JSON list of C-alpha atoms and ligand atoms in Angstrom, two decimals:
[
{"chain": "A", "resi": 1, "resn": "UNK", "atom": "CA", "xyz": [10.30, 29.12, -13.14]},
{"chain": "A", "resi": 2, "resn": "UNK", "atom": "CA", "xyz": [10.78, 25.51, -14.51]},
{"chain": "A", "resi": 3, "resn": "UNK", "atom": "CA", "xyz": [9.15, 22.14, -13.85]},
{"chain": "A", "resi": 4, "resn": "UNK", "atom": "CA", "xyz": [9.94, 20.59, -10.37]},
{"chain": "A", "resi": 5, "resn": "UNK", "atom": "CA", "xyz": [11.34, 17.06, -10.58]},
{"chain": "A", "resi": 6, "resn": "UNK", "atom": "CA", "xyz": [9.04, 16.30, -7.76]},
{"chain": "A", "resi": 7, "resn": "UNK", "atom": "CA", "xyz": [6.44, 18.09, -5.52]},
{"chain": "A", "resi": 8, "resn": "UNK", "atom": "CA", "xyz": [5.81, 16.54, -1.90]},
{"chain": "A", "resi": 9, "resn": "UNK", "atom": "CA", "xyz": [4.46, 16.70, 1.43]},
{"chain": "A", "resi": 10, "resn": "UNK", "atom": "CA", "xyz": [6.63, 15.22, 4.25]},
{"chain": "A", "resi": 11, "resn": "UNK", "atom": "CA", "xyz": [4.39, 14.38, 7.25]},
{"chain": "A", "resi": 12, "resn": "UNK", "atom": "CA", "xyz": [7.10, 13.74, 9.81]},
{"chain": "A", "resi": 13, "resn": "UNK", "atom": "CA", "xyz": [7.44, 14.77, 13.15]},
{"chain": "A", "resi": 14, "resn": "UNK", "atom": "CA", "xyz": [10.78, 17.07, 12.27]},
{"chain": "A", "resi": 15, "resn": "UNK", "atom": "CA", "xyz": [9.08, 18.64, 9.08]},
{"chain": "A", "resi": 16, "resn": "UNK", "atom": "CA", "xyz": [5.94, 19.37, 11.35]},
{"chain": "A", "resi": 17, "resn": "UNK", "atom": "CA", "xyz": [8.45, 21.30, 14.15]},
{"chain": "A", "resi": 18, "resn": "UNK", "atom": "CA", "xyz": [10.63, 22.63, 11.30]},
{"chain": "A", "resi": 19, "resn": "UNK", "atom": "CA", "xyz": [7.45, 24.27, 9.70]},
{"chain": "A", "resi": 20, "resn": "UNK", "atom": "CA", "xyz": [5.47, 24.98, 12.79]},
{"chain": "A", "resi": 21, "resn": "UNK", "atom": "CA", "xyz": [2.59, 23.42, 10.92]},
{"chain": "A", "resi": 22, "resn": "UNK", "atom": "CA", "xyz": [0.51, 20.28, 10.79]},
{"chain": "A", "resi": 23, "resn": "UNK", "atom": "CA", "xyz": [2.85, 19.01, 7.42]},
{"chain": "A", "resi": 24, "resn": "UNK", "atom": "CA", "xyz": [6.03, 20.32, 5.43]},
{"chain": "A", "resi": 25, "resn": "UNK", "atom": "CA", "xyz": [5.31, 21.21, 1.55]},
{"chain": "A", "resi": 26, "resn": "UNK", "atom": "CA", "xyz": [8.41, 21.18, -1.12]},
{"chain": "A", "resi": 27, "resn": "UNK", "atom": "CA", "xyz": [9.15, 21.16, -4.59]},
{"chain": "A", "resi": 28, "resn": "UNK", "atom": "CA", "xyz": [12.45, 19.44, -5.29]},
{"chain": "A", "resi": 29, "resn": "UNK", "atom": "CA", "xyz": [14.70, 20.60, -7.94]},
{"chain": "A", "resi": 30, "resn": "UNK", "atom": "CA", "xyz": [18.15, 20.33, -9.06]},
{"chain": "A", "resi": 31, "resn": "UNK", "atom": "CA", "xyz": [21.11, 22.57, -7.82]},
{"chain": "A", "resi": 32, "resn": "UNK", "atom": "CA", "xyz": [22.15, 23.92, -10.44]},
{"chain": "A", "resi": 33, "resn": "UNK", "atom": "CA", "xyz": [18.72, 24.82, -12.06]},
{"chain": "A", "resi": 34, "resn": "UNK", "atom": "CA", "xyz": [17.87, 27.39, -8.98]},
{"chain": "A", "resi": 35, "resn": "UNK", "atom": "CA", "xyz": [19.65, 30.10, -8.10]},
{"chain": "A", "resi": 36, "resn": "UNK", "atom": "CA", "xyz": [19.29, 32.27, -4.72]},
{"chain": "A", "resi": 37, "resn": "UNK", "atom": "CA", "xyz": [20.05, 35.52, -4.35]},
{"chain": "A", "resi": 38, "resn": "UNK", "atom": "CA", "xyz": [21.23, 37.07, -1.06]},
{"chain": "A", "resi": 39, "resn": "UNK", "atom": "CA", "xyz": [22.84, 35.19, 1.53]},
{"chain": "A", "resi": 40, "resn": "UNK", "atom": "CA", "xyz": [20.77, 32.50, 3.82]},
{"chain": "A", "resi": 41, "resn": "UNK", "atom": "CA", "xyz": [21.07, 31.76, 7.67]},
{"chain": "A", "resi": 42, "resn": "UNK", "atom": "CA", "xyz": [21.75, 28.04, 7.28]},
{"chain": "A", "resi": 43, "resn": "UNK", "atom": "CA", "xyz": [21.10, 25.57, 10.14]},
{"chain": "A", "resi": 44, "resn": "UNK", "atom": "CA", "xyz": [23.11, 22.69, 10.24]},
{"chain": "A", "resi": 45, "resn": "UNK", "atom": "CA", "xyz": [21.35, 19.28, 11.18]},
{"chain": "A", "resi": 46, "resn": "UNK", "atom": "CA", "xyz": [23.46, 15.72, 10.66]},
{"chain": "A", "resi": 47, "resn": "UNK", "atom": "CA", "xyz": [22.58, 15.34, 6.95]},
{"chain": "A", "resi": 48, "resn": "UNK", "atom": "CA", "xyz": [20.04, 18.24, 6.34]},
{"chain": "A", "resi": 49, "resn": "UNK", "atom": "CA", "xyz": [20.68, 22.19, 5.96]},
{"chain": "A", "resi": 50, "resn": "UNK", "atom": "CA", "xyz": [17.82, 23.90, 6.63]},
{"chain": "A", "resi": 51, "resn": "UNK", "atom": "CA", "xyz": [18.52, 27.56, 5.27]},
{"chain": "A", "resi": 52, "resn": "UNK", "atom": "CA", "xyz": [16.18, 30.77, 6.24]},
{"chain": "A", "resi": 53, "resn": "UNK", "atom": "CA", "xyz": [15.92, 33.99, 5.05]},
{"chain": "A", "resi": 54, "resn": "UNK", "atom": "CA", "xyz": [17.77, 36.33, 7.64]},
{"chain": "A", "resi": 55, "resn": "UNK", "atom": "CA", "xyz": [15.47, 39.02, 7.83]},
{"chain": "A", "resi": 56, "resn": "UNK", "atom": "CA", "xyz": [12.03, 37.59, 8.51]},
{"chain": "A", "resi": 57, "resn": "UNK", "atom": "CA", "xyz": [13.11, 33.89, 9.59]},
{"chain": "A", "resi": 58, "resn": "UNK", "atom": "CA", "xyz": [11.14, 32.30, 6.91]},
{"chain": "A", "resi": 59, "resn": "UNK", "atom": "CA", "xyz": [12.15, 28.45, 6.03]},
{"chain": "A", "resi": 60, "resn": "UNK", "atom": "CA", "xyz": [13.19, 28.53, 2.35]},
{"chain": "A", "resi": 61, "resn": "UNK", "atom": "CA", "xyz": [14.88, 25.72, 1.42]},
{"chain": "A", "resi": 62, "resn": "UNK", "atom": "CA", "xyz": [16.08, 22.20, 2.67]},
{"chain": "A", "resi": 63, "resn": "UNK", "atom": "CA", "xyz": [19.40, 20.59, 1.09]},
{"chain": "A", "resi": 64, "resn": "UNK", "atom": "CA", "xyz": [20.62, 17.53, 1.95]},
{"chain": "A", "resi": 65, "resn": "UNK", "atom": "CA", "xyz": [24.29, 16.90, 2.00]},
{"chain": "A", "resi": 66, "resn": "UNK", "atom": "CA", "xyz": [25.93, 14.72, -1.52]},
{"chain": "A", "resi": 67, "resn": "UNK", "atom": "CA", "xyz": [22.73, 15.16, -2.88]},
{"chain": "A", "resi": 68, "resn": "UNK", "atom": "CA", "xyz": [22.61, 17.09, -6.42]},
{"chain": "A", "resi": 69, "resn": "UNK", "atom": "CA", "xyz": [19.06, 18.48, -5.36]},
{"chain": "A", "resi": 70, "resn": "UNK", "atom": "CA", "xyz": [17.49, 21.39, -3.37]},
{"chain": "A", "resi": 71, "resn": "UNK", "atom": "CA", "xyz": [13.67, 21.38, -1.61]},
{"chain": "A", "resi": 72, "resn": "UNK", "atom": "CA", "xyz": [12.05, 24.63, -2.02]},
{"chain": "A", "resi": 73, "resn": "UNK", "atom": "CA", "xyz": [9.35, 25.49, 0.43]},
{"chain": "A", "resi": 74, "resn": "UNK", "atom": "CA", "xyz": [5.81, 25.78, -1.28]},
{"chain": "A", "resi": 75, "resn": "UNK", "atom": "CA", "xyz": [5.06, 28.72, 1.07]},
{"chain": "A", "resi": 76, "resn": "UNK", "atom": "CA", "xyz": [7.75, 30.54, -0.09]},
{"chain": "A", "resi": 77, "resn": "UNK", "atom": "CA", "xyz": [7.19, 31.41, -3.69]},
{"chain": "A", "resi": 78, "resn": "UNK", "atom": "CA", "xyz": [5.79, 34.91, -4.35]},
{"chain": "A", "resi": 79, "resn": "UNK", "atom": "CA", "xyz": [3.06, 33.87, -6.19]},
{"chain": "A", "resi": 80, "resn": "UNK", "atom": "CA", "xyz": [1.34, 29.99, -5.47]},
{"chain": "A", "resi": 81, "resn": "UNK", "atom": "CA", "xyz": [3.14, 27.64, -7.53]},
{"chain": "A", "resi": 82, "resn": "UNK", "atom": "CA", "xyz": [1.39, 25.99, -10.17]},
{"chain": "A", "resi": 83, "resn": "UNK", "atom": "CA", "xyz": [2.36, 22.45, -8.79]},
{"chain": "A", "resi": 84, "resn": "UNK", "atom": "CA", "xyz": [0.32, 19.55, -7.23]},
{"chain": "A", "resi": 85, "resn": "UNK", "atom": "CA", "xyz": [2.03, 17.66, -4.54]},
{"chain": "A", "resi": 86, "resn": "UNK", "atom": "CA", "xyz": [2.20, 14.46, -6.31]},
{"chain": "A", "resi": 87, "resn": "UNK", "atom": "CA", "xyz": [3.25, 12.14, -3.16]},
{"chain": "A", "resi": 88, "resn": "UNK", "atom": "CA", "xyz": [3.33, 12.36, 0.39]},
{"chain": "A", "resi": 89, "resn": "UNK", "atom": "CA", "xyz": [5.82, 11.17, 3.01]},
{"chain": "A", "resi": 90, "resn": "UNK", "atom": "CA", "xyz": [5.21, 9.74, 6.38]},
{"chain": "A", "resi": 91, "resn": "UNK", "atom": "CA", "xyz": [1.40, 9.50, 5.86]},
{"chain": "A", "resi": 92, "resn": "UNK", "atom": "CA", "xyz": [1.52, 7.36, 9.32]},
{"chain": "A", "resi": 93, "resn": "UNK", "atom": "CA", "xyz": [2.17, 10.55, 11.27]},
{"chain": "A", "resi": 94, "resn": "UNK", "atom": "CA", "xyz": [-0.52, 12.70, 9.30]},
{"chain": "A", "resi": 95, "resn": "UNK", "atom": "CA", "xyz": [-2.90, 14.48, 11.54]},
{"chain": "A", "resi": 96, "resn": "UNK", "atom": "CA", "xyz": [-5.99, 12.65, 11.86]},
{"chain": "A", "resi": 97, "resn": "UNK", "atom": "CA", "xyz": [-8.37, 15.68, 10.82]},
{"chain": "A", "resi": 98, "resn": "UNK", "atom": "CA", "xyz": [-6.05, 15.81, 7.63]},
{"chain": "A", "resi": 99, "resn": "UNK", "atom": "CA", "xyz": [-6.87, 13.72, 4.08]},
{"chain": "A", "resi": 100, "resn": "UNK", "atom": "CA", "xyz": [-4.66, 12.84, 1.41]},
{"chain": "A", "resi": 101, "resn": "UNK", "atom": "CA", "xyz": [-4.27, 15.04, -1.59]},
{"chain": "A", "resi": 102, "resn": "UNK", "atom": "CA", "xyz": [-5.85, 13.23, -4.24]},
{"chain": "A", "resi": 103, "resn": "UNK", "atom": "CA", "xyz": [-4.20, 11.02, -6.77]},
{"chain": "A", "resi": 104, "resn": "UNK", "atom": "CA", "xyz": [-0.69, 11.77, -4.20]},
{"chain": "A", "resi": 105, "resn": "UNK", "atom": "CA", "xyz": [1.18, 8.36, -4.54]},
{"chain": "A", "resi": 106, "resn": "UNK", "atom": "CA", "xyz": [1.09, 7.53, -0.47]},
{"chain": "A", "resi": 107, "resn": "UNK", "atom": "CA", "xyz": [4.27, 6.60, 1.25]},
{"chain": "A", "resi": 108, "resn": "UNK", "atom": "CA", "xyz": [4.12, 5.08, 4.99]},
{"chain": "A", "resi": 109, "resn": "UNK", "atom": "CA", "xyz": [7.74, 6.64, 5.65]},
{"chain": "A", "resi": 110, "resn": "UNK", "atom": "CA", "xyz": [10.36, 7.69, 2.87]},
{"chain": "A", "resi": 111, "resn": "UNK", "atom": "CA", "xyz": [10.20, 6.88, -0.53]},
{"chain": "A", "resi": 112, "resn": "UNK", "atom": "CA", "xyz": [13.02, 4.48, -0.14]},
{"chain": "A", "resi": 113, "resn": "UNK", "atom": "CA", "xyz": [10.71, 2.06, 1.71]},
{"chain": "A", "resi": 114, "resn": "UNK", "atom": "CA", "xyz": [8.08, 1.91, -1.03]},
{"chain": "A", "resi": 115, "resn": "UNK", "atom": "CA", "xyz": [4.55, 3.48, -1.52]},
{"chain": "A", "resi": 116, "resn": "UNK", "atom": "CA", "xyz": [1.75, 1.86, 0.48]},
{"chain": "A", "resi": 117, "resn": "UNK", "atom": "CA", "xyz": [-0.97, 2.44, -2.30]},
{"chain": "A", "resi": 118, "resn": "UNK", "atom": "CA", "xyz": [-1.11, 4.77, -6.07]},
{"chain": "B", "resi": 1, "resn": "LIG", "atom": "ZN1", "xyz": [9.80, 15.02, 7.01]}
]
């Protein structure tokens, strides 16, 4: 398995239902460098596929639509990955009994509107 270009938490209130669990946890890679084998259940949202594997359910991956990348669940992976979540998303909807990973650059929404602190 190669590097990640990033490795994330989204806090949100759609990764929280999507998951079933207090946060969402991805590493983000480029198309082309993963390939999947088998086919996927996908589940079309407005700019988000979320695609499952069709025997068990599981979330695997998230792609968004014109973008050349591809978030693969943490959870998923056979073995844990060796990767630290190096920023978090939404940290103004994290649950309350829930602290930051350290040294995760802190983001009050997307990363589009700028990290609040690290
Ligand atoms: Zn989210």
């Amino acid at each position: 398995m190669g590097e990640p270009e990033r490795v994330g938490l989204c806090h949100c209130a759609t990764c929280r239902k999507n998951t079933g669990g207090p946060y969402l946890a991805f590493a983000v890679f480029e198309v082309g460098r993963v390939t999947i084998e088998g086919a996927l259940k996908a589940h079309r949202a407005p700019t988000i596929d979320r695609r499952f594997c069709p025997q068990c359910g599981t979330l695997i991956c998230l792609a968004e639509e014109g973008v050349d990348e591809i978030d693969l669940m943490l959870g998923t992976f056979d073995e844990p990955p060796p990767f630290t979540p190096q920023y978090e998303l939404w940290v103004s909807h994290r649950q309350d009994w829930l602290g930051a990973v350290p040294a995760a650059r802190q983001y009050a929404g997307n990363r589009d509107d700028g990290a609040i602190e690290g």
